[in-house]
């Protein structure tokens, strides 16, 4: 499944423990106006999980930040900066949290019906092709039978065989 890339939001990995949202904001603000900075917390330790997300107002700013900050060092750690992928939580065909798991039920039934109809049509077409092929073979065999009766060479050979058999 292909996930759409969010061109305004960057994934920033490899964050040191000392880095917080304010420090991350300060590191990325030179590239353009920032809409949001998030560092998801580990529920057990209440510390960030060594990655964060920076959302810019403009795509071009996000692109410039990614080009300049990927591989850069912050608090002694090398950063990995890429475009962020949408959050994937169970639910729906595409796995997005924005739709309930049953939201794709109607489209699933429609697709099943279309697939069944396609199989039926393919089977009908295959059967029709088989009938046409059988008819063609029968016609070709009949033509060959007719040729044997009218072929002068074959008739001459048969006549010679008859004469040799009677002598």
Short mmCIF file of N, CA and C in Angstrom, two decimals:
data_model
loop_
_atom_site.label_atom_id
_atom_site.label_comp_id
_atom_site.label_asym_id
_atom_site.label_seq_id
_atom_site.Cartn_x
_atom_site.Cartn_y
_atom_site.Cartn_z
N UNK A 1 0.85 -1.17 0.00
CA UNK A 1 0.00 0.00 0.00
C UNK A 1 0.90 1.23 0.00
N UNK A 2 0.62 2.14 -0.89
CA UNK A 2 1.40 3.36 -0.94
C UNK A 2 0.81 4.37 0.03
N UNK A 3 1.68 4.99 0.80
CA UNK A 3 1.22 6.02 1.72
C UNK A 3 1.57 7.37 1.13
N UNK A 4 0.63 8.29 1.18
CA UNK A 4 0.86 9.62 0.66
C UNK A 4 1.84 10.35 1.57
N UNK A 5 2.79 11.03 0.97
CA UNK A 5 3.78 11.77 1.73
C UNK A 5 3.22 13.14 2.06
N UNK A 6 3.43 13.57 3.30
CA UNK A 6 2.99 14.90 3.71
C UNK A 6 4.14 15.86 3.46
N UNK A 7 4.03 16.65 2.41
CA UNK A 7 5.14 17.50 1.96
C UNK A 7 5.46 18.66 2.89
N UNK A 8 4.54 19.03 3.78
CA UNK A 8 4.81 20.14 4.70
C UNK A 8 5.38 19.65 6.03
N UNK A 9 5.22 18.36 6.31
CA UNK A 9 5.64 17.83 7.60
C UNK A 9 6.89 16.97 7.44
N UNK A 10 7.86 17.21 8.30
CA UNK A 10 9.11 16.46 8.27
C UNK A 10 9.22 15.55 9.48
N UNK A 11 9.71 14.36 9.24
CA UNK A 11 10.08 13.45 10.33
C UNK A 11 11.52 13.77 10.67
N UNK A 12 11.82 13.94 11.95
CA UNK A 12 13.17 14.22 12.41
C UNK A 12 13.55 13.12 13.40
N UNK A 13 14.46 12.25 13.00
CA UNK A 13 14.88 11.14 13.84
C UNK A 13 16.27 11.34 14.39
N UNK A 14 16.59 10.59 15.44
CA UNK A 14 17.91 10.66 16.04
C UNK A 14 18.06 11.78 17.05
N UNK A 15 16.98 12.20 17.68
CA UNK A 15 17.05 13.30 18.64
C UNK A 15 17.67 12.84 19.96
N UNK A 16 18.52 13.70 20.50
CA UNK A 16 19.11 13.44 21.82
C UNK A 16 18.05 13.66 22.89
N UNK A 17 18.24 13.09 24.07
CA UNK A 17 17.27 13.22 25.16
C UNK A 17 17.05 14.67 25.56
N UNK A 18 18.10 15.50 25.44
CA UNK A 18 18.01 16.90 25.88
C UNK A 18 17.14 17.74 24.96
N UNK A 19 16.91 17.27 23.74
CA UNK A 19 16.15 18.07 22.77
C UNK A 19 14.67 18.02 23.11
N UNK A 20 14.08 19.22 23.19
CA UNK A 20 12.64 19.31 23.41
C UNK A 20 12.01 20.04 22.21
N UNK A 21 10.72 20.28 22.28
CA UNK A 21 10.03 20.91 21.15
C UNK A 21 10.56 22.32 20.88
N UNK A 22 10.92 23.06 21.93
CA UNK A 22 11.43 24.43 21.76
C UNK A 22 12.79 24.40 21.04
N UNK A 23 13.66 23.47 21.40
CA UNK A 23 14.97 23.36 20.75
C UNK A 23 14.79 22.92 19.30
N UNK A 24 13.89 21.97 19.06
CA UNK A 24 13.63 21.51 17.70
C UNK A 24 13.08 22.66 16.85
N UNK A 25 12.19 23.45 17.42
CA UNK A 25 11.64 24.62 16.74
C UNK A 25 12.76 25.60 16.38
N UNK A 26 13.64 25.86 17.33
CA UNK A 26 14.73 26.80 17.11
C UNK A 26 15.69 26.29 16.03
N UNK A 27 15.89 24.98 15.95
CA UNK A 27 16.81 24.42 14.95
C UNK A 27 16.25 24.52 13.54
N UNK A 28 14.92 24.50 13.41
CA UNK A 28 14.31 24.48 12.08
C UNK A 28 13.73 25.82 11.63
N UNK A 29 13.60 26.80 12.52
CA UNK A 29 12.99 28.09 12.17
C UNK A 29 13.77 28.85 11.09
N UNK A 30 15.10 28.69 10.96
CA UNK A 30 15.79 29.43 9.90
C UNK A 30 15.31 29.10 8.48
N UNK A 31 14.61 28.00 8.32
CA UNK A 31 14.19 27.58 6.98
C UNK A 31 12.81 28.08 6.59
N UNK A 32 12.06 28.64 7.53
CA UNK A 32 10.74 29.18 7.21
C UNK A 32 9.80 29.10 8.39
N UNK A 33 8.58 29.64 8.18
CA UNK A 33 7.58 29.66 9.24
C UNK A 33 7.12 28.25 9.58
N UNK A 34 7.10 27.98 10.88
CA UNK A 34 6.72 26.65 11.37
C UNK A 34 5.31 26.69 11.92
N UNK A 35 4.51 25.74 11.50
CA UNK A 35 3.13 25.63 11.96
C UNK A 35 3.03 24.85 13.26
N UNK A 36 3.84 23.76 13.38
CA UNK A 36 3.70 22.89 14.54
C UNK A 36 4.98 22.07 14.73
N UNK A 37 5.29 21.75 15.98
CA UNK A 37 6.40 20.87 16.34
C UNK A 37 5.88 19.87 17.36
N UNK A 38 6.11 18.59 17.11
CA UNK A 38 5.65 17.54 18.03
C UNK A 38 6.79 16.57 18.29
N UNK A 39 6.94 16.16 19.53
CA UNK A 39 7.85 15.08 19.90
C UNK A 39 7.04 14.08 20.71
N UNK A 40 6.56 13.00 20.06
CA UNK A 40 5.72 12.01 20.76
C UNK A 40 6.44 11.44 21.98
N UNK A 41 5.68 11.28 23.05
CA UNK A 41 6.25 10.79 24.30
C UNK A 41 6.06 9.29 24.45
N UNK A 42 7.04 8.68 25.10
CA UNK A 42 6.92 7.29 25.51
C UNK A 42 6.07 7.31 26.78
N UNK A 43 4.96 6.59 26.79
CA UNK A 43 4.04 6.63 27.92
C UNK A 43 4.69 6.13 29.21
N UNK A 44 5.60 5.21 29.12
CA UNK A 44 6.22 4.65 30.32
C UNK A 44 7.21 5.62 30.96
N UNK A 45 8.05 6.26 30.15
CA UNK A 45 9.11 7.12 30.69
C UNK A 45 8.75 8.60 30.67
N UNK A 46 7.73 8.96 29.92
CA UNK A 46 7.32 10.35 29.73
C UNK A 46 8.42 11.19 29.08
N UNK A 47 9.33 10.54 28.35
CA UNK A 47 10.35 11.24 27.57
C UNK A 47 10.03 11.00 26.10
N UNK A 48 10.56 11.89 25.25
CA UNK A 48 10.28 11.70 23.82
C UNK A 48 10.99 10.45 23.32
N UNK A 49 10.51 9.93 22.21
CA UNK A 49 10.97 8.64 21.70
C UNK A 49 12.10 8.81 20.67
N UNK A 50 12.91 9.85 20.81
CA UNK A 50 14.07 10.18 19.97
C UNK A 50 13.71 10.54 18.53
N UNK A 51 12.45 10.93 18.33
CA UNK A 51 12.08 11.49 17.02
C UNK A 51 10.99 12.53 17.23
N UNK A 52 10.78 13.33 16.21
CA UNK A 52 9.75 14.36 16.28
C UNK A 52 9.28 14.73 14.88
N UNK A 53 8.31 15.64 14.85
CA UNK A 53 7.75 16.09 13.58
C UNK A 53 7.74 17.61 13.57
N UNK A 54 8.15 18.19 12.44
CA UNK A 54 8.13 19.63 12.27
C UNK A 54 7.26 19.91 11.04
N UNK A 55 6.21 20.72 11.24
CA UNK A 55 5.31 21.05 10.13
C UNK A 55 5.51 22.51 9.76
N UNK A 56 5.85 22.73 8.50
CA UNK A 56 6.06 24.08 7.97
C UNK A 56 4.78 24.57 7.30
N UNK A 57 4.65 25.89 7.19
CA UNK A 57 3.51 26.47 6.47
C UNK A 57 3.66 26.26 4.96
N UNK A 58 4.88 26.30 4.47
CA UNK A 58 5.14 26.18 3.03
C UNK A 58 5.93 24.91 2.71
N UNK A 59 5.57 24.26 1.61
CA UNK A 59 6.28 23.05 1.19
C UNK A 59 7.75 23.33 0.88
N UNK A 60 7.99 24.47 0.26
CA UNK A 60 9.36 24.82 -0.12
C UNK A 60 10.26 24.94 1.11
N UNK A 61 9.71 25.47 2.19
CA UNK A 61 10.48 25.61 3.43
C UNK A 61 10.81 24.23 4.00
N UNK A 62 9.84 23.33 3.94
CA UNK A 62 10.06 21.96 4.43
C UNK A 62 11.14 21.28 3.59
N UNK A 63 11.08 21.49 2.29
CA UNK A 63 12.08 20.89 1.40
C UNK A 63 13.48 21.43 1.70
N UNK A 64 13.59 22.73 1.90
CA UNK A 64 14.89 23.35 2.22
C UNK A 64 15.41 22.83 3.56
N UNK A 65 14.53 22.70 4.55
CA UNK A 65 14.94 22.20 5.87
C UNK A 65 15.42 20.76 5.75
N UNK A 66 14.71 19.95 4.98
CA UNK A 66 15.11 18.55 4.82
C UNK A 66 16.48 18.47 4.14
N UNK A 67 16.66 19.24 3.08
CA UNK A 67 17.93 19.22 2.36
C UNK A 67 19.10 19.63 3.24
N UNK A 68 18.88 20.59 4.12
CA UNK A 68 19.96 21.13 4.94
C UNK A 68 20.16 20.40 6.26
N UNK A 69 19.11 19.84 6.83
CA UNK A 69 19.21 19.25 8.17
C UNK A 69 19.41 17.74 8.18
N UNK A 70 19.12 17.06 7.06
CA UNK A 70 19.34 15.62 7.02
C UNK A 70 20.85 15.36 7.11
N UNK A 71 21.27 14.62 8.13
CA UNK A 71 22.69 14.36 8.34
C UNK A 71 23.38 15.40 9.20
N UNK A 72 22.65 16.45 9.58
CA UNK A 72 23.23 17.49 10.45
C UNK A 72 23.30 16.97 11.89
N UNK A 73 24.09 17.64 12.70
CA UNK A 73 24.27 17.23 14.09
C UNK A 73 23.54 18.19 15.02
N UNK A 74 22.84 17.63 16.01
CA UNK A 74 22.15 18.45 17.01
C UNK A 74 22.35 17.78 18.36
N UNK A 75 22.99 18.49 19.29
CA UNK A 75 23.30 17.96 20.62
C UNK A 75 24.09 16.66 20.52
N UNK A 76 25.02 16.62 19.60
CA UNK A 76 25.92 15.47 19.48
C UNK A 76 25.33 14.26 18.76
N UNK A 77 24.12 14.37 18.23
CA UNK A 77 23.49 13.25 17.52
C UNK A 77 23.24 13.65 16.07
N UNK A 78 23.45 12.73 15.15
CA UNK A 78 23.20 12.99 13.72
C UNK A 78 21.71 12.80 13.45
N UNK A 79 21.12 13.80 12.80
CA UNK A 79 19.69 13.77 12.54
C UNK A 79 19.38 13.06 11.22
N UNK A 80 18.24 12.42 11.20
CA UNK A 80 17.68 11.87 9.96
C UNK A 80 16.42 12.65 9.70
N UNK A 81 16.36 13.33 8.54
CA UNK A 81 15.19 14.17 8.23
C UNK A 81 14.61 13.72 6.89
N UNK A 82 13.33 13.36 6.93
CA UNK A 82 12.59 12.93 5.74
C UNK A 82 11.20 13.51 5.78
N UNK A 83 10.50 13.43 4.63
CA UNK A 83 9.08 13.78 4.64
C UNK A 83 8.35 12.77 5.51
N UNK A 84 7.40 13.25 6.29
CA UNK A 84 6.64 12.37 7.20
C UNK A 84 5.56 11.64 6.42
N UNK A 85 5.28 10.41 6.86
CA UNK A 85 4.16 9.64 6.32
C UNK A 85 2.98 9.83 7.26
N UNK A 86 1.76 9.70 6.74
CA UNK A 86 0.60 9.86 7.62
C UNK A 86 0.61 8.81 8.72
N UNK A 87 0.05 9.16 9.85
CA UNK A 87 -0.03 8.24 10.97
C UNK A 87 -0.92 7.07 10.57
N UNK A 88 -0.48 5.88 10.87
CA UNK A 88 -1.24 4.69 10.50
C UNK A 88 -1.79 4.03 11.75
N UNK A 89 -3.09 4.07 11.86
CA UNK A 89 -3.78 3.43 12.98
C UNK A 89 -4.84 2.53 12.37
N UNK A 90 -5.08 1.39 12.97
CA UNK A 90 -6.05 0.46 12.42
C UNK A 90 -7.39 1.13 12.20
N UNK A 91 -7.97 0.84 11.05
CA UNK A 91 -9.29 1.38 10.74
C UNK A 91 -9.42 1.63 9.27
N UNK A 92 -10.42 1.06 8.65
CA UNK A 92 -10.67 1.31 7.25
C UNK A 92 -9.68 0.61 6.35
N UNK A 93 -9.96 0.67 5.05
CA UNK A 93 -9.13 0.02 4.04
C UNK A 93 -7.69 0.52 4.07
N UNK A 94 -7.54 1.80 4.21
CA UNK A 94 -6.22 2.40 4.10
C UNK A 94 -5.50 2.46 5.44
N UNK A 95 -6.16 2.08 6.50
CA UNK A 95 -5.52 2.05 7.80
C UNK A 95 -5.45 3.39 8.49
N UNK A 96 -6.15 4.39 7.98
CA UNK A 96 -6.07 5.72 8.60
C UNK A 96 -7.07 5.81 9.74
N UNK A 97 -6.70 6.58 10.74
CA UNK A 97 -7.58 6.77 11.88
C UNK A 97 -8.77 7.66 11.53
N UNK A 98 -8.70 8.35 10.41
CA UNK A 98 -9.74 9.29 10.03
C UNK A 98 -11.03 8.61 9.61
N UNK A 99 -11.01 7.30 9.40
CA UNK A 99 -12.23 6.62 9.00
C UNK A 99 -12.42 5.36 9.84
N UNK A 100 -13.67 5.06 10.17
CA UNK A 100 -13.91 3.85 10.95
C UNK A 100 -13.65 2.60 10.12
N UNK A 101 -13.44 1.50 10.79
CA UNK A 101 -13.08 0.26 10.11
C UNK A 101 -14.18 -0.20 9.16
N UNK A 102 -15.43 0.11 9.44
CA UNK A 102 -16.54 -0.33 8.59
C UNK A 102 -16.81 0.63 7.43
N UNK A 103 -16.07 1.73 7.33
CA UNK A 103 -16.33 2.73 6.30
C UNK A 103 -16.15 2.19 4.89
N UNK A 104 -15.33 1.17 4.73
CA UNK A 104 -15.08 0.64 3.40
C UNK A 104 -15.94 -0.57 3.06
N UNK A 105 -16.92 -0.90 3.91
CA UNK A 105 -17.74 -2.10 3.70
C UNK A 105 -18.49 -2.03 2.37
N UNK A 106 -19.10 -0.89 2.06
CA UNK A 106 -19.85 -0.77 0.81
C UNK A 106 -18.95 -0.93 -0.40
N UNK A 107 -17.80 -0.29 -0.38
CA UNK A 107 -16.89 -0.42 -1.53
C UNK A 107 -16.34 -1.83 -1.63
N UNK A 108 -16.17 -2.50 -0.48
CA UNK A 108 -15.69 -3.88 -0.52
C UNK A 108 -16.71 -4.77 -1.22
N UNK A 109 -18.00 -4.63 -0.87
CA UNK A 109 -19.04 -5.43 -1.51
C UNK A 109 -19.12 -5.12 -3.01
N UNK A 110 -19.01 -3.85 -3.36
CA UNK A 110 -19.04 -3.48 -4.78
C UNK A 110 -17.88 -4.14 -5.52
N UNK A 111 -16.69 -4.09 -4.94
CA UNK A 111 -15.52 -4.70 -5.58
C UNK A 111 -15.70 -6.21 -5.73
N UNK A 112 -16.27 -6.85 -4.69
CA UNK A 112 -16.51 -8.29 -4.76
C UNK A 112 -17.47 -8.61 -5.90
N UNK A 113 -18.54 -7.83 -6.04
CA UNK A 113 -19.49 -8.04 -7.12
C UNK A 113 -18.83 -7.84 -8.47
N UNK A 114 -18.00 -6.82 -8.59
CA UNK A 114 -17.30 -6.56 -9.85
C UNK A 114 -16.34 -7.70 -10.18
N UNK A 115 -15.64 -8.20 -9.18
CA UNK A 115 -14.71 -9.31 -9.41
C UNK A 115 -15.47 -10.56 -9.84
N UNK A 116 -16.61 -10.85 -9.20
CA UNK A 116 -17.42 -12.01 -9.57
C UNK A 116 -17.93 -11.87 -11.00
N UNK A 117 -18.38 -10.67 -11.35
CA UNK A 117 -18.87 -10.42 -12.71
C UNK A 117 -17.74 -10.60 -13.73
N UNK A 118 -16.56 -10.11 -13.40
CA UNK A 118 -15.41 -10.26 -14.31
C UNK A 118 -15.07 -11.73 -14.50
N UNK A 119 -15.09 -12.52 -13.43
CA UNK A 119 -14.81 -13.95 -13.54
C UNK A 119 -15.83 -14.64 -14.43
N UNK A 120 -17.11 -14.28 -14.23
CA UNK A 120 -18.18 -14.87 -15.03
C UNK A 120 -17.99 -14.54 -16.51
N UNK A 121 -17.70 -13.27 -16.80
CA UNK A 121 -17.48 -12.85 -18.19
C UNK A 121 -16.26 -13.54 -18.80
N UNK A 122 -15.21 -13.69 -18.03
CA UNK A 122 -14.02 -14.38 -18.53
C UNK A 122 -14.31 -15.84 -18.83
N UNK A 123 -15.10 -16.48 -17.96
CA UNK A 123 -15.46 -17.88 -18.21
C UNK A 123 -16.32 -18.01 -19.46
N UNK A 124 -17.28 -17.07 -19.64
CA UNK A 124 -18.11 -17.09 -20.85
C UNK A 124 -17.25 -16.89 -22.10
N UNK A 125 -16.34 -15.95 -22.03
CA UNK A 125 -15.47 -15.68 -23.17
C UNK A 125 -14.59 -16.89 -23.47
N UNK A 126 -14.09 -17.53 -22.44
CA UNK A 126 -13.25 -18.71 -22.63
C UNK A 126 -14.05 -19.83 -23.30
N UNK A 127 -15.29 -20.03 -22.84
CA UNK A 127 -16.15 -21.05 -23.43
C UNK A 127 -16.45 -20.73 -24.90
N UNK A 128 -16.75 -19.46 -25.19
CA UNK A 128 -17.03 -19.06 -26.57
C UNK A 128 -15.80 -19.25 -27.46
N UNK A 129 -14.63 -18.95 -26.93
CA UNK A 129 -13.39 -19.15 -27.69
C UNK A 129 -13.16 -20.62 -27.97
N UNK A 130 -13.48 -21.48 -27.00
CA UNK A 130 -13.31 -22.92 -27.18
C UNK A 130 -14.24 -23.43 -28.27
N UNK A 131 -15.50 -22.96 -28.27
CA UNK A 131 -16.46 -23.36 -29.30
C UNK A 131 -15.97 -22.90 -30.68
N UNK A 132 -15.51 -21.66 -30.77
CA UNK A 132 -15.02 -21.14 -32.05
C UNK A 132 -13.80 -21.94 -32.52
N UNK A 133 -12.92 -22.27 -31.61
CA UNK A 133 -11.73 -23.04 -31.97
C UNK A 133 -12.11 -24.45 -32.46
N UNK A 134 -13.08 -25.08 -31.77
CA UNK A 134 -13.54 -26.41 -32.19
C UNK A 134 -14.17 -26.35 -33.58
N UNK A 135 -14.99 -25.33 -33.83
CA UNK A 135 -15.60 -25.18 -35.16
C UNK A 135 -14.54 -24.99 -36.23
N UNK A 136 -13.54 -24.18 -35.93
CA UNK A 136 -12.47 -23.94 -36.89
C UNK A 136 -11.72 -25.23 -37.20
N UNK A 137 -11.40 -25.99 -36.16
CA UNK A 137 -10.70 -27.27 -36.37
C UNK A 137 -11.55 -28.23 -37.21
N UNK A 138 -12.86 -28.27 -36.92
CA UNK A 138 -13.76 -29.16 -37.67
C UNK A 138 -13.80 -28.74 -39.15
N UNK A 139 -13.88 -27.44 -39.39
CA UNK A 139 -13.93 -26.92 -40.77
C UNK A 139 -12.63 -27.25 -41.49
N UNK A 140 -11.51 -27.08 -40.82
CA UNK A 140 -10.21 -27.37 -41.44
C UNK A 140 -10.10 -28.86 -41.75
N UNK A 141 -10.59 -29.72 -40.85
CA UNK A 141 -10.55 -31.16 -41.08
C UNK A 141 -11.43 -31.54 -42.28
N UNK A 142 -12.61 -30.91 -42.39
CA UNK A 142 -13.50 -31.17 -43.52
C UNK A 142 -12.86 -30.74 -44.83
N UNK A 143 -12.18 -29.58 -44.80
CA UNK A 143 -11.51 -29.11 -46.01
C UNK A 143 -10.40 -30.07 -46.42
N UNK A 144 -9.67 -30.59 -45.45
CA UNK A 144 -8.61 -31.55 -45.77
C UNK A 144 -9.20 -32.85 -46.35
N UNK A 145 -10.35 -33.29 -45.83
CA UNK A 145 -11.02 -34.48 -46.35
C UNK A 145 -11.43 -34.25 -47.80
N UNK A 146 -11.97 -33.07 -48.06
CA UNK A 146 -12.40 -32.73 -49.41
C UNK A 146 -11.23 -32.67 -50.37
N UNK A 147 -10.10 -32.17 -49.89
CA UNK A 147 -8.91 -32.07 -50.73
C UNK A 147 -8.41 -33.45 -51.12
N UNK A 148 -8.50 -34.41 -50.20
CA UNK A 148 -8.02 -35.76 -50.50
C UNK A 148 -8.82 -36.36 -51.65
N UNK A 149 -10.14 -36.11 -51.67
CA UNK A 149 -10.99 -36.66 -52.72
C UNK A 149 -10.70 -36.01 -54.07
N UNK A 150 -10.37 -34.74 -54.09
CA UNK A 150 -10.19 -34.02 -55.35
C UNK A 150 -8.73 -33.89 -55.76
N UNK A 151 -7.80 -34.25 -54.93
CA UNK A 151 -6.39 -34.08 -55.23
C UNK A 151 -5.98 -35.05 -56.35
N UNK A 152 -5.55 -34.53 -57.53
CA UNK A 152 -5.19 -35.40 -58.66
C UNK A 152 -4.01 -36.30 -58.32
N UNK A 153 -3.06 -35.82 -57.55
CA UNK A 153 -1.91 -36.65 -57.20
C UNK A 153 -2.35 -37.82 -56.34
N UNK A 154 -3.20 -37.51 -55.37
CA UNK A 154 -3.69 -38.56 -54.49
C UNK A 154 -4.51 -39.57 -55.28
N UNK A 155 -5.31 -39.05 -56.22
CA UNK A 155 -6.12 -39.95 -57.04
C UNK A 155 -5.24 -40.83 -57.92
N UNK A 156 -4.17 -40.26 -58.48
CA UNK A 156 -3.25 -41.02 -59.33
C UNK A 156 -2.55 -42.10 -58.51
N UNK A 157 -2.11 -41.74 -57.33
CA UNK A 157 -1.46 -42.71 -56.46
C UNK A 157 -2.41 -43.85 -56.10
N UNK A 158 -3.65 -43.51 -55.82
CA UNK A 158 -4.65 -44.55 -55.50
C UNK A 158 -4.89 -45.46 -56.70
N UNK A 159 -4.91 -44.91 -57.91
CA UNK A 159 -5.12 -45.69 -59.12
C UNK A 159 -3.95 -46.65 -59.34
N UNK A 160 -2.73 -46.17 -59.13
CA UNK A 160 -1.55 -47.02 -59.30
C UNK A 160 -1.58 -48.15 -58.28
N UNK A 161 -1.95 -47.83 -57.05
CA UNK A 161 -2.05 -48.86 -56.01
C UNK A 161 -3.08 -49.92 -56.36
N UNK A 162 -4.22 -49.48 -56.95
CA UNK A 162 -5.25 -50.44 -57.35
C UNK A 162 -4.73 -51.36 -58.46
N UNK A 163 -4.03 -50.76 -59.42
CA UNK A 163 -3.51 -51.56 -60.53
C UNK A 163 -2.48 -52.56 -60.06
N UNK A 164 -1.63 -52.11 -59.15
CA UNK A 164 -0.59 -53.03 -58.62
C UNK A 164 -1.23 -54.15 -57.80
N UNK A 165 -2.31 -53.85 -57.14
CA UNK A 165 -2.97 -54.85 -56.33
C UNK A 165 -3.68 -55.90 -57.20
N UNK A 166 -4.19 -55.52 -58.39
CA UNK A 166 -4.90 -56.48 -59.26
C UNK A 166 -3.93 -57.26 -60.14
N UNK A 167 -2.75 -56.79 -60.33
CA UNK A 167 -1.84 -57.53 -61.19
C UNK A 167 -1.05 -58.59 -60.50
#
